[in-house]
Amino acid sequence: MKKITILGSTGSIGVSALNVIEKNPQRFQVEALTAGRNIQLLKKQIEKFKPKVVAVSNKDSALKLREALNVKSRVKIFYDEEGLKEVASFPSADIVISAISGSAGLMPTLAAIEAGKDIALANKETMVMAGEIVTRRAIKKGVKIIPVDSEHSAIFQCLDGYNRRDLRRIILTASGGPFLNFTRNELKRVSLSQTLRHPNWKMGKKITIDSASMMNKGLEVIEAKWLFNVDIGDIDVLIHPQSIVHSLVEFIDGAFLAQMGVPDMKIPIAYAMTYPERIINDLPSLNLAKTGNLEFFKPDIKKFPCLGIAYAAGLCGGTAPVVLNAADEIAVSAFMENKIRFIDLPEIIEKILARHDSIKNPSLDDILQADLWARKETKKIIGRIIT
Ligand code: NDP
């Protein structure tokens, strides 16, 4: 029986992880859950899975949750970043699923690593912001970081059992998102609801918008660098609209390995929870005869500049990826609030990066300062835009 903590249990990944747990009650037990503000869903999850502790993002939500729960409920409720860290490091858990969205996932994930927990990592921002520190601390504590992101799970599976020295390059696949065949002119007018309609995956809003701009793939390139200890220059991206091949590796002898499957996050989530074992699920089997053609082509970086900007930030290293991530988070929120257009995203992010002097080998404090600085500067720029 594995004891599981889920950070971000009310999100898309969190709900899928609980679905895996519900279908395998003999294998998993929920120890702890965290949410942001969705108290109604967290309440239902507490009643069903009976965690020992939970945390929410602020005191107000914690008070609302206590009021909503039955007076007999014994669950301990923590709140704010300290509360999230407390729950992330809850002693009896074996694995922590890190699935908070955005930079809010970093500190709780680091706390879980410090407490010696294996991490099933969905929160790519943890690696983008602090990949060097996170991997160093994980090695020191002897904890495994197992990717949940479907592309990284694919690479992880392709490399399993092979010598890393034999790896020539990694190829991350990307669906291309809802605007793959749009012209640059058409991109000027896309709405939020169009942007949120991903062709193949059901995900949270932030990652869905990042998928449409291809920033998500850029963040994944940086995540892959740290997860697999490869140079950014050895990570390629290919558009693959069918989302059947989740990613590939090439070895030094020219042999390629790819991992395929139906696009459903429950597969990589369950694998990260059971690695090195696999468990049965009730998903349909991939029928390649029915799938038809599998296409692959190079991304258009002129049309989707976010990918190129992320590559550049990844190559620069230091605090540049922190600034990239923070500027993107603020710009995406502004797009969701109708304050900027979809096409403004790369321009804003690039401007912020251009103003930043990257700090090499940053400390955690440098990272948090760079994150704060970028958020403030991005808000200033957005405040001066009239759409
Ligand atoms: P969602 O937006 O669906 O869920 C985010 C979760 O984080 C929710 O539980 C939310 O709580 C919680 N949360 C957000 N902000 C805070 C905060 N400040 N404090 C505490 N909790 C917070 O996101 P996804 O599940 O789609 O994505 C989660 C992570 O996984 C992201 O990093 C994403 O890039 C990554 N990922 C997601 C994939 C997917 O298929 N969805 C695929 C691969 C990676 P609440 O809703 O209660 O406010």
Short mmCIF file of C-alpha atoms and ligand atoms in Angstrom, two decimals:
data_model
loop_
_atom_site.label_atom_id
_atom_site.label_comp_id
_atom_site.label_asym_id
_atom_site.label_seq_id
_atom_site.Cartn_x
_atom_site.Cartn_y
_atom_site.Cartn_z
CA MET A 1 0.00 0.00 0.00
CA LYS A 2 1.53 3.33 -1.09
CA LYS A 3 0.64 6.41 0.90
CA ILE A 4 0.06 9.42 -1.33
CA THR A 5 0.01 13.17 -0.86
CA ILE A 6 -1.43 15.28 -3.67
CA LEU A 7 -0.44 18.93 -3.92
CA GLY A 8 -3.14 20.52 -6.10
CA SER A 9 -5.80 17.83 -5.67
CA THR A 10 -8.58 20.05 -7.04
CA GLY A 11 -6.84 20.62 -10.40
CA SER A 12 -6.88 18.62 -13.61
CA ILE A 13 -3.88 16.45 -12.64
CA GLY A 14 -5.02 16.17 -9.00
CA VAL A 15 -8.49 14.94 -9.98
CA SER A 16 -7.00 12.39 -12.42
CA ALA A 17 -4.61 11.17 -9.72
CA LEU A 18 -7.53 10.69 -7.31
CA ASN A 19 -9.34 8.79 -10.05
CA VAL A 20 -6.36 6.40 -10.31
CA ILE A 21 -6.39 6.00 -6.51
CA GLU A 22 -10.15 5.39 -6.39
CA LYS A 23 -9.85 2.59 -8.95
CA ASN A 24 -6.97 0.95 -7.06
CA PRO A 25 -7.96 1.07 -3.38
CA GLN A 26 -5.82 -1.95 -2.56
CA ARG A 27 -2.66 -0.15 -3.79
CA PHE A 28 -3.02 3.45 -2.62
CA GLN A 29 -4.12 5.42 0.39
CA VAL A 30 -4.51 9.21 0.48
CA GLU A 31 -2.49 10.78 3.30
CA ALA A 32 -2.77 14.47 2.52
CA LEU A 33 -4.33 16.86 -0.01
CA THR A 34 -3.91 20.52 -0.86
CA ALA A 35 -6.01 22.95 -2.85
CA GLY A 36 -6.06 26.64 -3.66
CA ARG A 37 -9.56 28.07 -3.39
CA ASN A 38 -11.92 25.34 -4.60
CA ILE A 39 -13.27 24.52 -1.16
CA GLN A 40 -16.39 22.73 -2.39
CA LEU A 41 -14.38 20.18 -4.36
CA LEU A 42 -11.79 19.77 -1.62
CA LYS A 43 -14.60 19.11 0.89
CA LYS A 44 -15.96 16.30 -1.31
CA GLN A 45 -12.45 14.85 -1.71
CA ILE A 46 -11.91 14.93 2.08
CA GLU A 47 -15.21 13.11 2.66
CA LYS A 48 -14.37 10.46 0.08
CA PHE A 49 -10.64 9.86 0.59
CA LYS A 50 -10.30 10.78 4.27
CA PRO A 51 -6.84 12.39 4.29
CA LYS A 52 -5.23 13.07 7.67
CA VAL A 53 -4.22 16.63 6.81
CA VAL A 54 -5.05 19.21 4.15
CA ALA A 55 -3.84 22.69 3.23
CA VAL A 56 -5.36 25.56 1.29
CA SER A 57 -3.82 28.73 -0.07
CA ASN A 58 -5.08 31.21 2.58
CA LYS A 59 -6.72 31.57 5.99
CA ASP A 60 -10.06 32.65 4.57
CA SER A 61 -10.34 29.43 2.53
CA ALA A 62 -9.23 27.40 5.57
CA LEU A 63 -12.02 28.92 7.70
CA LYS A 64 -14.60 28.32 4.97
CA LEU A 65 -13.47 24.71 4.68
CA ARG A 66 -13.72 24.11 8.45
CA GLU A 67 -17.24 25.53 8.38
CA ALA A 68 -18.25 23.42 5.38
CA LEU A 69 -16.99 20.15 6.88
CA ASN A 70 -19.02 18.00 9.23
CA VAL A 71 -18.20 18.85 12.88
CA LYS A 72 -17.07 15.23 13.34
CA SER A 73 -14.36 15.59 10.66
CA ARG A 74 -10.95 15.11 12.28
CA VAL A 75 -8.92 16.40 9.33
CA LYS A 76 -6.28 18.98 10.27
CA ILE A 77 -6.39 22.10 8.09
CA PHE A 78 -3.31 24.18 7.35
CA TYR A 79 -3.08 27.29 5.21
CA ASP A 80 -0.75 29.60 3.26
CA GLU A 81 2.71 28.69 1.98
CA GLU A 82 3.88 27.43 5.37
CA GLY A 83 0.78 25.24 5.59
CA LEU A 84 1.36 23.85 2.10
CA LYS A 85 4.96 23.03 3.06
CA GLU A 86 3.81 21.37 6.30
CA VAL A 87 1.40 19.14 4.38
CA ALA A 88 3.92 18.45 1.59
CA SER A 89 6.32 17.07 4.18
CA PHE A 90 3.68 15.11 6.16
CA PRO A 91 5.73 12.24 7.64
CA SER A 92 3.73 9.14 6.70
CA ALA A 93 3.47 9.79 2.93
CA ASP A 94 5.64 7.76 0.53
CA ILE A 95 5.03 9.79 -2.63
CA VAL A 96 4.08 13.41 -3.18
CA ILE A 97 2.31 14.25 -6.43
CA SER A 98 3.37 17.81 -7.18
CA ALA A 99 0.46 19.22 -9.20
CA ILE A 100 -0.07 22.80 -8.04
CA SER A 101 -0.07 25.11 -11.06
CA GLY A 102 2.58 27.77 -11.48
CA SER A 103 5.38 29.01 -9.27
CA ALA A 104 3.27 28.34 -6.12
CA GLY A 105 4.33 24.70 -6.54
CA LEU A 106 8.04 25.33 -5.99
CA MET A 107 8.34 25.74 -2.20
CA PRO A 108 5.96 22.88 -1.24
CA THR A 109 7.79 20.56 -3.67
CA LEU A 110 11.16 21.55 -2.19
CA ALA A 111 9.73 20.90 1.31
CA ALA A 112 8.64 17.41 0.21
CA ILE A 113 12.14 16.70 -1.14
CA GLU A 114 13.73 17.91 2.11
CA ALA A 115 11.41 15.52 3.96
CA GLY A 116 12.74 12.64 1.81
CA LYS A 117 9.57 12.03 -0.23
CA ASP A 118 9.68 10.63 -3.75
CA ILE A 119 8.13 13.15 -6.13
CA ALA A 120 5.73 12.49 -9.00
CA LEU A 121 6.37 15.80 -10.74
CA ALA A 122 3.69 17.55 -12.79
CA ASN A 123 4.58 21.08 -11.68
CA LYS A 124 7.16 21.85 -14.38
CA GLU A 125 7.70 25.33 -12.90
CA THR A 126 9.64 23.67 -10.07
CA MET A 127 12.30 22.58 -12.58
CA VAL A 128 12.10 25.69 -14.76
CA MET A 129 12.69 27.99 -11.79
CA ALA A 130 15.10 25.97 -9.69
CA GLY A 131 16.17 22.88 -11.65
CA GLU A 132 19.75 22.95 -10.40
CA ILE A 133 18.81 23.32 -6.72
CA VAL A 134 15.96 20.80 -6.95
CA THR A 135 18.06 18.09 -8.61
CA ARG A 136 20.97 18.67 -6.21
CA ARG A 137 18.73 18.42 -3.15
CA ALA A 138 16.93 15.35 -4.54
CA ILE A 139 20.27 13.57 -5.04
CA LYS A 140 21.41 14.54 -1.55
CA LYS A 141 18.19 13.22 0.00
CA GLY A 142 18.12 10.12 -2.22
CA VAL A 143 14.63 10.86 -3.48
CA LYS A 144 13.36 9.95 -6.95
CA ILE A 145 11.80 12.59 -9.18
CA ILE A 146 9.51 10.81 -11.59
CA PRO A 147 7.99 12.92 -14.35
CA VAL A 148 4.23 13.14 -14.82
CA ASP A 149 4.26 15.45 -17.85
CA SER A 150 3.40 13.05 -20.71
CA GLU A 151 6.43 14.03 -22.81
CA HIS A 152 8.87 13.63 -19.93
CA SER A 153 7.23 10.41 -18.82
CA ALA A 154 7.79 9.17 -22.40
CA ILE A 155 11.49 10.11 -22.30
CA PHE A 156 11.84 8.58 -18.83
CA GLN A 157 10.37 5.31 -20.12
CA CYS A 158 12.52 5.35 -23.30
CA LEU A 159 15.70 5.85 -21.25
CA ASP A 160 14.88 3.33 -18.54
CA GLY A 161 17.63 0.69 -18.46
CA TYR A 162 19.88 2.49 -20.94
CA ASN A 163 23.18 4.22 -20.31
CA ARG A 164 22.71 8.01 -20.36
CA ARG A 165 26.10 8.36 -22.10
CA ASP A 166 24.54 6.65 -25.14
CA LEU A 167 21.88 9.32 -25.52
CA ARG A 168 22.38 11.66 -28.50
CA ARG A 169 19.26 13.82 -28.22
CA ILE A 170 15.74 14.12 -26.93
CA ILE A 171 12.81 14.97 -29.18
CA LEU A 172 9.76 16.40 -27.44
CA THR A 173 6.55 16.21 -29.42
CA ALA A 174 3.94 18.98 -29.39
CA SER A 175 0.37 18.84 -30.68
CA GLY A 176 0.70 22.39 -32.01
CA GLY A 177 -2.42 23.45 -30.10
CA PRO A 178 -5.65 24.95 -31.46
CA PHE A 179 -3.89 27.54 -33.64
CA LEU A 180 -1.49 25.28 -35.50
CA ASN A 181 -2.90 26.24 -38.90
CA PHE A 182 -3.77 29.86 -38.13
CA THR A 183 -1.95 32.67 -39.93
CA ARG A 184 -0.18 35.38 -37.92
CA ASN A 185 -2.97 37.75 -38.88
CA GLU A 186 -5.62 35.36 -37.60
CA LEU A 187 -3.70 35.02 -34.32
CA LYS A 188 -4.26 38.75 -33.71
CA ARG A 189 -7.96 38.17 -33.19
CA VAL A 190 -8.19 34.89 -31.27
CA SER A 191 -10.44 34.90 -28.20
CA LEU A 192 -9.90 33.34 -24.79
CA SER A 193 -12.52 30.64 -25.41
CA GLN A 194 -10.82 29.65 -28.70
CA THR A 195 -7.48 29.49 -26.88
CA LEU A 196 -8.92 27.24 -24.19
CA ARG A 197 -10.10 24.66 -26.76
CA HIS A 198 -7.13 22.27 -26.90
CA PRO A 199 -7.57 19.66 -29.63
CA ASN A 200 -6.23 16.60 -27.74
CA TRP A 201 -5.76 17.20 -24.00
CA LYS A 202 -8.05 18.36 -21.17
CA MET A 203 -5.93 20.47 -18.82
CA GLY A 204 -5.99 23.47 -16.47
CA LYS A 205 -6.40 26.93 -18.06
CA LYS A 206 -2.82 28.15 -17.67
CA ILE A 207 -1.21 25.15 -19.37
CA THR A 208 -3.88 25.15 -22.09
CA ILE A 209 -3.07 28.76 -22.98
CA ASP A 210 0.66 27.97 -22.83
CA SER A 211 0.05 25.06 -25.21
CA ALA A 212 -1.64 27.39 -27.68
CA SER A 213 1.29 29.86 -27.58
CA MET A 214 3.86 27.00 -27.46
CA MET A 215 5.32 28.46 -24.26
CA ASN A 216 4.38 25.16 -22.66
CA LYS A 217 6.78 23.35 -24.98
CA GLY A 218 9.46 25.90 -24.17
CA LEU A 219 8.99 25.32 -20.44
CA GLU A 220 9.12 21.58 -21.13
CA VAL A 221 12.47 21.96 -22.92
CA ILE A 222 13.92 23.56 -19.77
CA GLU A 223 12.23 20.93 -17.57
CA ALA A 224 13.79 18.16 -19.72
CA LYS A 225 17.24 19.72 -19.39
CA TRP A 226 17.15 19.25 -15.62
CA LEU A 227 15.22 16.00 -15.44
CA PHE A 228 17.53 14.20 -17.85
CA ASN A 229 20.74 16.21 -17.44
CA VAL A 230 21.05 17.15 -21.12
CA ASP A 231 22.11 20.36 -22.85
CA ILE A 232 19.33 22.56 -24.24
CA GLY A 233 20.99 22.19 -27.66
CA ASP A 234 20.35 18.43 -27.52
CA ILE A 235 16.60 18.86 -27.03
CA ASP A 236 14.51 19.22 -30.19
CA VAL A 237 10.80 19.83 -30.64
CA LEU A 238 8.62 18.30 -33.35
CA ILE A 239 4.99 19.10 -34.04
CA HIS A 240 2.93 15.91 -33.99
CA PRO A 241 -0.76 16.89 -34.21
CA GLN A 242 -2.12 13.42 -33.35
CA SER A 243 -0.52 13.35 -29.83
CA ILE A 244 0.03 9.59 -30.07
CA VAL A 245 3.85 9.57 -29.92
CA HIS A 246 4.44 11.29 -26.60
CA SER A 247 8.17 11.87 -27.22
CA LEU A 248 11.32 10.16 -28.54
CA VAL A 249 15.00 9.67 -27.84
CA GLU A 250 17.86 9.13 -30.25
CA PHE A 251 20.91 7.10 -29.17
CA ILE A 252 24.47 7.58 -30.46
CA ASP A 253 24.11 4.64 -32.89
CA GLY A 254 21.15 6.32 -34.61
CA ALA A 255 18.55 4.08 -32.94
CA PHE A 256 15.33 5.89 -31.95
CA LEU A 257 12.91 4.87 -29.22
CA ALA A 258 9.46 6.41 -28.95
CA GLN A 259 6.69 5.96 -26.40
CA MET A 260 3.10 5.89 -27.66
CA GLY A 261 -0.38 5.66 -26.23
CA VAL A 262 -3.79 7.28 -26.15
CA PRO A 263 -3.54 10.87 -24.91
CA ASP A 264 -4.80 10.48 -21.33
CA MET A 265 -2.86 11.86 -18.37
CA LYS A 266 -4.01 9.00 -16.15
CA ILE A 267 -1.39 6.78 -17.83
CA PRO A 268 1.72 8.85 -16.95
CA ILE A 269 0.23 9.77 -13.56
CA ALA A 270 -0.30 6.12 -12.62
CA TYR A 271 3.14 5.17 -13.93
CA ALA A 272 4.79 7.86 -11.77
CA MET A 273 2.86 6.50 -8.77
CA THR A 274 3.76 2.84 -9.32
CA TYR A 275 7.18 3.01 -11.03
CA PRO A 276 8.84 0.63 -11.82
CA GLU A 277 5.60 -1.39 -11.91
CA ARG A 278 2.61 -0.79 -14.17
CA ILE A 279 -1.07 -1.17 -13.34
CA ILE A 280 -4.12 -2.01 -15.44
CA ASN A 281 -6.57 0.76 -16.32
CA ASP A 282 -9.91 0.93 -18.12
CA LEU A 283 -8.73 3.20 -20.96
CA PRO A 284 -9.24 2.12 -24.57
CA SER A 285 -6.21 0.50 -26.17
CA LEU A 286 -4.44 2.48 -28.89
CA ASN A 287 -5.67 1.27 -32.28
CA LEU A 288 -2.94 2.28 -34.72
CA ALA A 289 -4.84 0.90 -37.72
CA LYS A 290 -7.65 3.37 -36.94
CA THR A 291 -5.37 6.26 -35.96
CA GLY A 292 -4.32 6.84 -39.56
CA ASN A 293 -1.27 8.90 -40.46
CA LEU A 294 1.13 10.06 -37.80
CA GLU A 295 2.66 13.38 -38.89
CA PHE A 296 5.79 15.15 -37.68
CA PHE A 297 7.11 18.55 -38.69
CA LYS A 298 9.22 21.43 -37.45
CA PRO A 299 7.55 24.12 -35.31
CA ASP A 300 7.11 27.58 -36.84
CA ILE A 301 9.01 29.79 -34.40
CA LYS A 302 8.09 32.96 -36.30
CA LYS A 303 4.40 32.26 -35.79
CA PHE A 304 4.90 31.00 -32.21
CA PRO A 305 7.79 33.10 -30.85
CA CYS A 306 7.31 31.88 -27.25
CA LEU A 307 9.12 28.65 -28.09
CA GLY A 308 12.20 30.52 -29.35
CA ILE A 309 12.11 32.89 -26.37
CA ALA A 310 12.03 29.94 -23.97
CA TYR A 311 14.93 28.24 -25.77
CA ALA A 312 16.96 31.44 -25.47
CA ALA A 313 16.14 31.76 -21.74
CA GLY A 314 17.06 28.09 -21.24
CA LEU A 315 20.39 28.58 -23.02
CA CYS A 316 21.11 31.70 -20.97
CA GLY A 317 20.33 29.79 -17.78
CA GLY A 318 20.72 31.31 -14.30
CA THR A 319 17.64 33.34 -13.39
CA ALA A 320 16.50 33.87 -17.02
CA PRO A 321 14.07 30.89 -16.91
CA VAL A 322 12.66 32.22 -13.61
CA VAL A 323 11.91 35.55 -15.28
CA LEU A 324 10.50 33.79 -18.37
CA ASN A 325 8.13 31.78 -16.18
CA ALA A 326 7.01 34.68 -13.98
CA ALA A 327 6.44 37.04 -16.93
CA ASP A 328 4.44 34.32 -18.67
CA GLU A 329 2.28 33.67 -15.58
CA ILE A 330 1.40 37.35 -15.24
CA ALA A 331 0.88 37.85 -18.98
CA VAL A 332 -1.36 34.75 -19.22
CA SER A 333 -3.47 36.00 -16.26
CA ALA A 334 -3.81 39.37 -18.04
CA PHE A 335 -4.92 37.57 -21.21
CA MET A 336 -7.52 35.65 -19.18
CA GLU A 337 -8.78 38.99 -17.81
CA ASN A 338 -9.02 40.42 -21.33
CA LYS A 339 -6.32 43.03 -20.62
CA ILE A 340 -4.04 41.96 -23.47
CA ARG A 341 -4.34 40.02 -26.72
CA PHE A 342 -2.99 36.52 -27.30
CA ILE A 343 -0.44 37.95 -29.72
CA ASP A 344 0.92 40.30 -27.00
CA LEU A 345 2.17 37.41 -24.85
CA PRO A 346 5.60 36.85 -26.49
CA GLU A 347 6.27 40.57 -26.93
CA ILE A 348 5.71 41.27 -23.22
CA ILE A 349 7.77 38.29 -22.05
CA GLU A 350 10.65 39.19 -24.36
CA LYS A 351 10.68 42.80 -23.12
CA ILE A 352 10.96 41.66 -19.50
CA LEU A 353 13.74 39.22 -20.30
CA ALA A 354 15.65 41.94 -22.15
CA ARG A 355 15.61 44.09 -18.99
CA HIS A 356 16.91 41.31 -16.76
CA ASP A 357 20.57 40.61 -15.96
CA SER A 358 20.59 36.88 -15.35
CA ILE A 359 22.35 35.71 -12.17
CA LYS A 360 24.47 32.60 -12.73
CA ASN A 361 24.16 29.72 -10.25
CA PRO A 362 21.40 31.50 -8.33
CA SER A 363 20.57 30.76 -4.70
CA LEU A 364 16.95 30.08 -3.76
CA ASP A 365 16.75 33.66 -2.55
CA ASP A 366 18.04 34.98 -5.92
CA ILE A 367 15.36 32.89 -7.61
CA LEU A 368 12.54 34.21 -5.43
CA GLN A 369 13.78 37.80 -5.90
CA ALA A 370 13.96 37.39 -9.69
CA ASP A 371 10.46 35.93 -9.68
CA LEU A 372 9.10 38.90 -7.69
CA TRP A 373 10.93 41.43 -9.85
CA ALA A 374 9.61 39.91 -13.08
CA ARG A 375 6.03 39.86 -11.79
CA LYS A 376 6.21 43.54 -10.83
CA GLU A 377 7.80 44.60 -14.13
CA THR A 378 5.33 42.59 -16.20
CA LYS A 379 2.38 44.14 -14.38
CA LYS A 380 3.86 47.61 -15.07
CA ILE A 381 4.12 46.90 -18.80
CA ILE A 382 0.62 45.44 -18.95
CA GLY A 383 -0.74 48.49 -17.11
CA ARG A 384 0.44 50.65 -20.02
CA ILE A 385 -1.28 48.55 -22.73
CA ILE A 386 -4.71 49.46 -24.10
CA THR A 387 -6.19 46.67 -26.21
P1 NDP B 1 -5.13 23.26 -12.74
O1 NDP B 1 -5.28 24.72 -12.94
O2 NDP B 1 -6.20 22.38 -13.24
O3 NDP B 1 -4.96 22.95 -11.16
C1 NDP B 1 -4.05 23.65 -10.39
C2 NDP B 1 -4.10 23.19 -8.96
O4 NDP B 1 -3.21 23.99 -8.18
C3 NDP B 1 -5.48 23.33 -8.30
O5 NDP B 1 -5.63 22.33 -7.34
C4 NDP B 1 -5.38 24.70 -7.64
O6 NDP B 1 -6.28 24.86 -6.56
C5 NDP B 1 -3.95 24.63 -7.13
N1 NDP B 1 -3.37 25.94 -6.90
C6 NDP B 1 -3.22 26.95 -7.79
N2 NDP B 1 -2.62 28.01 -7.21
C7 NDP B 1 -2.40 27.66 -5.92
C8 NDP B 1 -1.83 28.33 -4.80
N3 NDP B 1 -1.37 29.58 -4.90
N4 NDP B 1 -1.75 27.66 -3.63
C9 NDP B 1 -2.22 26.40 -3.53
N5 NDP B 1 -2.77 25.71 -4.55
C10 NDP B 1 -2.86 26.34 -5.72
O7 NDP B 1 -3.71 22.86 -13.33
P2 NDP B 1 -3.26 21.47 -13.99
O8 NDP B 1 -3.70 20.33 -13.12
O9 NDP B 1 -3.61 21.47 -15.41
O10 NDP B 1 -1.68 21.62 -13.91
C11 NDP B 1 -0.96 21.47 -12.69
C12 NDP B 1 0.52 21.41 -13.01
O11 NDP B 1 0.77 20.24 -13.78
C13 NDP B 1 1.04 22.59 -13.86
O12 NDP B 1 2.33 22.90 -13.47
C14 NDP B 1 1.03 22.03 -15.28
O13 NDP B 1 2.00 22.66 -16.11
C15 NDP B 1 1.38 20.58 -15.02
N6 NDP B 1 0.91 19.66 -16.04
C16 NDP B 1 -0.43 19.52 -16.29
C17 NDP B 1 -0.89 18.67 -17.26
C18 NDP B 1 -2.36 18.46 -17.49
O14 NDP B 1 -2.73 17.59 -18.30
N7 NDP B 1 -3.24 19.18 -16.84
C19 NDP B 1 0.04 17.90 -18.09
C20 NDP B 1 1.42 18.07 -17.71
C21 NDP B 1 1.82 18.93 -16.74
P3 NDP B 1 -7.81 25.42 -6.74
O15 NDP B 1 -8.30 24.96 -8.05
O16 NDP B 1 -8.48 24.81 -5.55
O17 NDP B 1 -7.72 26.92 -6.62
#
